[in-house]
Amino acid sequence: MNETTVCVVGNVATQPVFRETAMGASARFRLAVTQRYWDREKNAWTDGHTNFFTVWANRALATNVQASISVGEPLVVRGRLKIRTEQRDGQSRTGADIEATAIGHDLARGTAAFRRAHKGETPSETPARPEPNWETEPAAQAAETAQQQQGQWEQQHQEQQHQEPALVT
């Protein structure tokens, strides 16, 4: 089967919309992808045209999108490109959708802390994420923050070990 698979890097332009349907979970959001190029006359990087894609996620990916993504965050999206044409108000409109197979934060522009989703976990069970600090942290403060995060991870890991039943052979 011939499909057009794409990988795009951009920013979340709209808040993800999550729906639970008979077919399973579904989420969609708009992704803004702006071309950047080196302008030799200005001797600086310049923003070019912005393309907008509607990104669709299904099942577990949709649930994780709802718990992990918000407006303005940089993402890498991989999936199948679908071009749709529709008639609206007597005019022909064309749009580009991506049926996502993988979505992740763009680590070239920030950091992320991965948490494995357990089967049956709902988005309300995932801990609330703190607002990111968009300011650059001083090195000492960044090291302290990393130590705090490591301590929190170790505490959560120990709690999970106590919650899981022991394997009896």
mmCIF file of C-alpha atoms in Angstrom:
data_model
loop_
_atom_site.group_PDB
_atom_site.id
_atom_site.type_symbol
_atom_site.label_atom_id
_atom_site.label_comp_id
_atom_site.label_asym_id
_atom_site.label_seq_id
_atom_site.Cartn_x
_atom_site.Cartn_y
_atom_site.Cartn_z
ATOM 1 C CA MET A 1 0.000 0.000 0.000
ATOM 2 C CA ASN A 2 1.427 3.369 -0.994
ATOM 3 C CA GLU A 3 1.184 6.057 1.650
ATOM 4 C CA THR A 4 2.833 9.406 2.063
ATOM 5 C CA THR A 5 4.609 9.356 5.420
ATOM 6 C CA VAL A 6 5.877 12.678 6.732
ATOM 7 C CA CYS A 7 7.844 13.938 9.690
ATOM 8 C CA VAL A 8 7.195 17.583 10.591
ATOM 9 C CA VAL A 9 8.621 19.834 13.291
ATOM 10 C CA GLY A 10 6.511 22.716 14.541
ATOM 11 C CA ASN A 11 4.591 24.282 17.419
ATOM 12 C CA VAL A 12 1.187 23.356 18.829
ATOM 13 C CA ALA A 13 -1.179 26.062 17.568
ATOM 14 C CA THR A 14 -4.462 24.995 19.223
ATOM 15 C CA GLN A 15 -5.374 23.243 22.447
ATOM 16 C CA PRO A 16 -5.808 19.496 21.744
ATOM 17 C CA VAL A 17 -9.451 18.387 21.584
ATOM 18 C CA PHE A 18 -9.983 14.945 23.121
ATOM 19 C CA ARG A 19 -13.002 12.723 22.536
ATOM 20 C CA GLU A 20 -13.854 9.241 23.737
ATOM 21 C CA THR A 21 -15.803 7.433 21.006
ATOM 22 C CA ALA A 22 -17.111 3.904 20.449
ATOM 23 C CA MET A 23 -14.009 3.274 18.303
ATOM 24 C CA GLY A 24 -11.693 4.434 21.114
ATOM 25 C CA ALA A 25 -10.025 7.703 22.113
ATOM 26 C CA SER A 26 -9.360 10.401 19.524
ATOM 27 C CA ALA A 27 -7.512 13.710 19.760
ATOM 28 C CA ARG A 28 -6.797 16.476 17.289
ATOM 29 C CA PHE A 29 -4.857 19.732 17.296
ATOM 30 C CA ARG A 30 -3.323 22.160 14.816
ATOM 31 C CA LEU A 31 0.426 22.254 14.283
ATOM 32 C CA ALA A 32 2.146 25.356 12.870
ATOM 33 C CA VAL A 33 5.263 24.636 10.805
ATOM 34 C CA THR A 34 7.252 27.718 9.837
ATOM 35 C CA GLN A 35 10.045 27.664 7.296
ATOM 36 C CA ARG A 36 13.251 29.385 8.475
ATOM 37 C CA TYR A 37 16.016 30.408 6.151
ATOM 38 C CA TRP A 38 19.266 32.359 6.211
ATOM 39 C CA ASP A 39 18.775 35.793 4.631
ATOM 40 C CA ARG A 40 22.164 36.742 3.186
ATOM 41 C CA GLU A 41 21.167 40.379 2.669
ATOM 42 C CA LYS A 42 20.138 40.838 6.319
ATOM 43 C CA ASN A 43 22.776 38.376 7.568
ATOM 44 C CA ALA A 44 20.160 36.830 9.883
ATOM 45 C CA TRP A 45 17.656 33.983 10.132
ATOM 46 C CA THR A 46 14.226 34.904 8.768
ATOM 47 C CA ASP A 47 10.819 33.269 9.149
ATOM 48 C CA GLY A 48 9.192 32.213 5.898
ATOM 49 C CA HIS A 49 5.756 30.822 5.132
ATOM 50 C CA THR A 50 3.809 28.996 7.882
ATOM 51 C CA ASN A 51 1.931 25.787 7.046
ATOM 52 C CA PHE A 52 -0.805 24.511 9.353
ATOM 53 C CA PHE A 53 -1.590 20.810 9.697
ATOM 54 C CA THR A 54 -4.464 19.187 11.571
ATOM 55 C CA VAL A 55 -2.899 16.336 13.539
ATOM 56 C CA TRP A 56 -5.110 13.372 14.444
ATOM 57 C CA ALA A 57 -4.143 10.846 17.124
ATOM 58 C CA ASN A 58 -6.065 7.697 18.034
ATOM 59 C CA ARG A 59 -6.324 5.245 20.922
ATOM 60 C CA ALA A 60 -3.406 5.318 23.413
ATOM 61 C CA LEU A 61 -1.610 8.058 21.469
ATOM 62 C CA ALA A 62 -4.700 10.283 21.825
ATOM 63 C CA THR A 63 -4.858 9.706 25.574
ATOM 64 C CA ASN A 64 -1.166 10.551 25.942
ATOM 65 C CA VAL A 65 -1.562 13.679 23.762
ATOM 66 C CA GLN A 66 -4.290 14.950 26.074
ATOM 67 C CA ALA A 67 -2.076 14.435 29.135
ATOM 68 C CA SER A 68 1.155 15.764 27.622
ATOM 69 C CA ILE A 69 0.652 18.528 25.065
ATOM 70 C CA SER A 70 -0.401 22.160 25.312
ATOM 71 C CA VAL A 71 -0.373 25.244 23.088
ATOM 72 C CA GLY A 72 3.038 26.633 22.122
ATOM 73 C CA GLU A 73 5.072 23.504 22.762
ATOM 74 C CA PRO A 74 7.552 22.399 20.069
ATOM 75 C CA LEU A 75 6.763 18.950 18.655
ATOM 76 C CA VAL A 76 7.997 16.388 16.184
ATOM 77 C CA VAL A 77 5.077 14.586 14.507
ATOM 78 C CA ARG A 78 5.369 11.516 12.292
ATOM 79 C CA GLY A 79 2.437 10.075 10.404
ATOM 80 C CA ARG A 80 0.472 9.636 7.209
ATOM 81 C CA LEU A 81 -0.257 12.786 5.202
ATOM 82 C CA LYS A 82 -3.827 13.148 3.940
ATOM 83 C CA ILE A 83 -4.852 16.031 1.687
ATOM 84 C CA ARG A 84 -8.573 16.810 1.762
ATOM 85 C CA THR A 85 -10.622 19.076 -0.454
ATOM 86 C CA GLU A 86 -14.088 20.283 0.497
ATOM 87 C CA GLN A 87 -16.669 22.728 -0.779
ATOM 88 C CA ARG A 88 -17.691 25.400 1.721
ATOM 89 C CA ASP A 89 -19.771 28.479 0.924
ATOM 90 C CA GLY A 90 -19.345 27.794 -2.793
ATOM 91 C CA GLN A 91 -15.552 27.783 -2.532
ATOM 92 C CA SER A 92 -13.158 24.868 -2.786
ATOM 93 C CA ARG A 93 -10.905 24.549 0.279
ATOM 94 C CA THR A 94 -7.893 22.310 0.675
ATOM 95 C CA GLY A 95 -6.439 21.166 3.979
ATOM 96 C CA ALA A 96 -3.634 18.897 5.109
ATOM 97 C CA ASP A 97 -4.137 16.346 7.868
ATOM 98 C CA ILE A 98 -1.572 14.095 9.509
ATOM 99 C CA GLU A 99 -2.767 10.808 10.971
ATOM 100 C CA ALA A 100 -0.075 10.576 13.632
ATOM 101 C CA THR A 101 1.799 7.381 14.430
ATOM 102 C CA ALA A 102 4.284 9.089 16.780
ATOM 103 C CA ILE A 103 4.401 12.462 18.547
ATOM 104 C CA GLY A 104 7.154 13.811 20.792
ATOM 105 C CA HIS A 105 8.541 17.022 22.169
ATOM 106 C CA ASP A 106 11.374 18.585 20.151
ATOM 107 C CA LEU A 107 14.349 18.131 22.473
ATOM 108 C CA ALA A 108 16.448 20.483 20.348
ATOM 109 C CA ARG A 109 14.414 23.289 21.928
ATOM 110 C CA GLY A 110 13.851 22.078 25.489
ATOM 111 C CA THR A 111 13.764 19.146 27.880
ATOM 112 C CA ALA A 112 11.077 16.614 28.722
ATOM 113 C CA ALA A 113 10.562 14.030 31.449
ATOM 114 C CA PHE A 114 9.139 10.751 30.126
ATOM 115 C CA ARG A 115 6.588 8.829 32.202
ATOM 116 C CA ARG A 116 5.482 5.415 30.998
ATOM 117 C CA ALA A 117 1.691 5.147 30.766
ATOM 118 C CA HIS A 118 0.306 2.066 32.461
ATOM 119 C CA LYS A 119 -2.564 0.138 30.901
ATOM 120 C CA GLY A 120 -5.927 1.372 32.109
ATOM 121 C CA GLU A 121 -4.487 4.684 33.274
ATOM 122 C CA THR A 122 -6.690 7.643 32.488
ATOM 123 C CA PRO A 123 -5.377 11.182 31.925
ATOM 124 C CA SER A 124 -6.853 12.307 35.259
ATOM 125 C CA GLU A 125 -4.561 9.846 37.056
ATOM 126 C CA THR A 126 -1.420 11.412 35.605
ATOM 127 C CA PRO A 127 0.114 14.111 37.787
ATOM 128 C CA ALA A 128 -0.340 17.714 36.706
ATOM 129 C CA ARG A 129 2.677 19.092 34.892
ATOM 130 C CA PRO A 130 4.148 22.313 36.224
ATOM 131 C CA GLU A 131 4.280 25.318 33.916
ATOM 132 C CA PRO A 132 7.621 25.391 32.116
ATOM 133 C CA ASN A 133 10.093 28.106 33.013
ATOM 134 C CA TRP A 134 10.821 29.864 29.721
ATOM 135 C CA GLU A 135 13.654 31.860 31.260
ATOM 136 C CA THR A 136 17.154 30.435 31.148
ATOM 137 C CA GLU A 137 18.064 29.033 34.550
ATOM 138 C CA PRO A 138 21.470 29.793 36.097
ATOM 139 C CA ALA A 139 23.714 26.706 36.196
ATOM 140 C CA ALA A 140 23.487 26.286 39.992
ATOM 141 C CA GLN A 141 19.691 26.535 39.957
ATOM 142 C CA ALA A 142 19.501 24.070 37.033
ATOM 143 C CA ALA A 143 21.640 21.552 38.962
ATOM 144 C CA GLU A 144 19.415 21.933 42.035
ATOM 145 C CA THR A 145 16.293 21.431 39.913
ATOM 146 C CA ALA A 146 17.815 18.283 38.361
ATOM 147 C CA GLN A 147 18.563 16.892 41.844
ATOM 148 C CA GLN A 148 14.978 17.597 42.969
ATOM 149 C CA GLN A 149 13.578 15.875 39.880
ATOM 150 C CA GLN A 150 15.850 12.861 40.452
ATOM 151 C CA GLY A 151 14.630 12.644 44.062
ATOM 152 C CA GLN A 152 10.991 12.822 42.937
ATOM 153 C CA TRP A 153 11.591 10.123 40.326
ATOM 154 C CA GLU A 154 13.238 7.832 42.912
ATOM 155 C CA GLN A 155 10.346 8.379 45.320
ATOM 156 C CA GLN A 156 7.756 7.583 42.621
ATOM 157 C CA HIS A 157 9.757 4.517 41.557
ATOM 158 C CA GLN A 158 9.840 3.238 45.157
ATOM 159 C CA GLU A 159 6.082 3.850 45.528
ATOM 160 C CA GLN A 160 5.398 1.906 42.319
ATOM 161 C CA GLN A 161 7.507 -1.016 43.533
ATOM 162 C CA HIS A 162 5.455 -1.166 46.746
ATOM 163 C CA GLN A 163 2.176 -1.035 44.800
ATOM 164 C CA GLU A 164 2.966 -3.841 42.372
ATOM 165 C CA PRO A 165 2.212 -7.370 43.607
ATOM 166 C CA ALA A 166 5.142 -9.675 44.143
ATOM 167 C CA LEU A 167 5.647 -12.473 41.661
ATOM 168 C CA VAL A 168 5.207 -15.836 43.328
ATOM 169 C CA THR A 169 6.713 -18.899 41.694
#
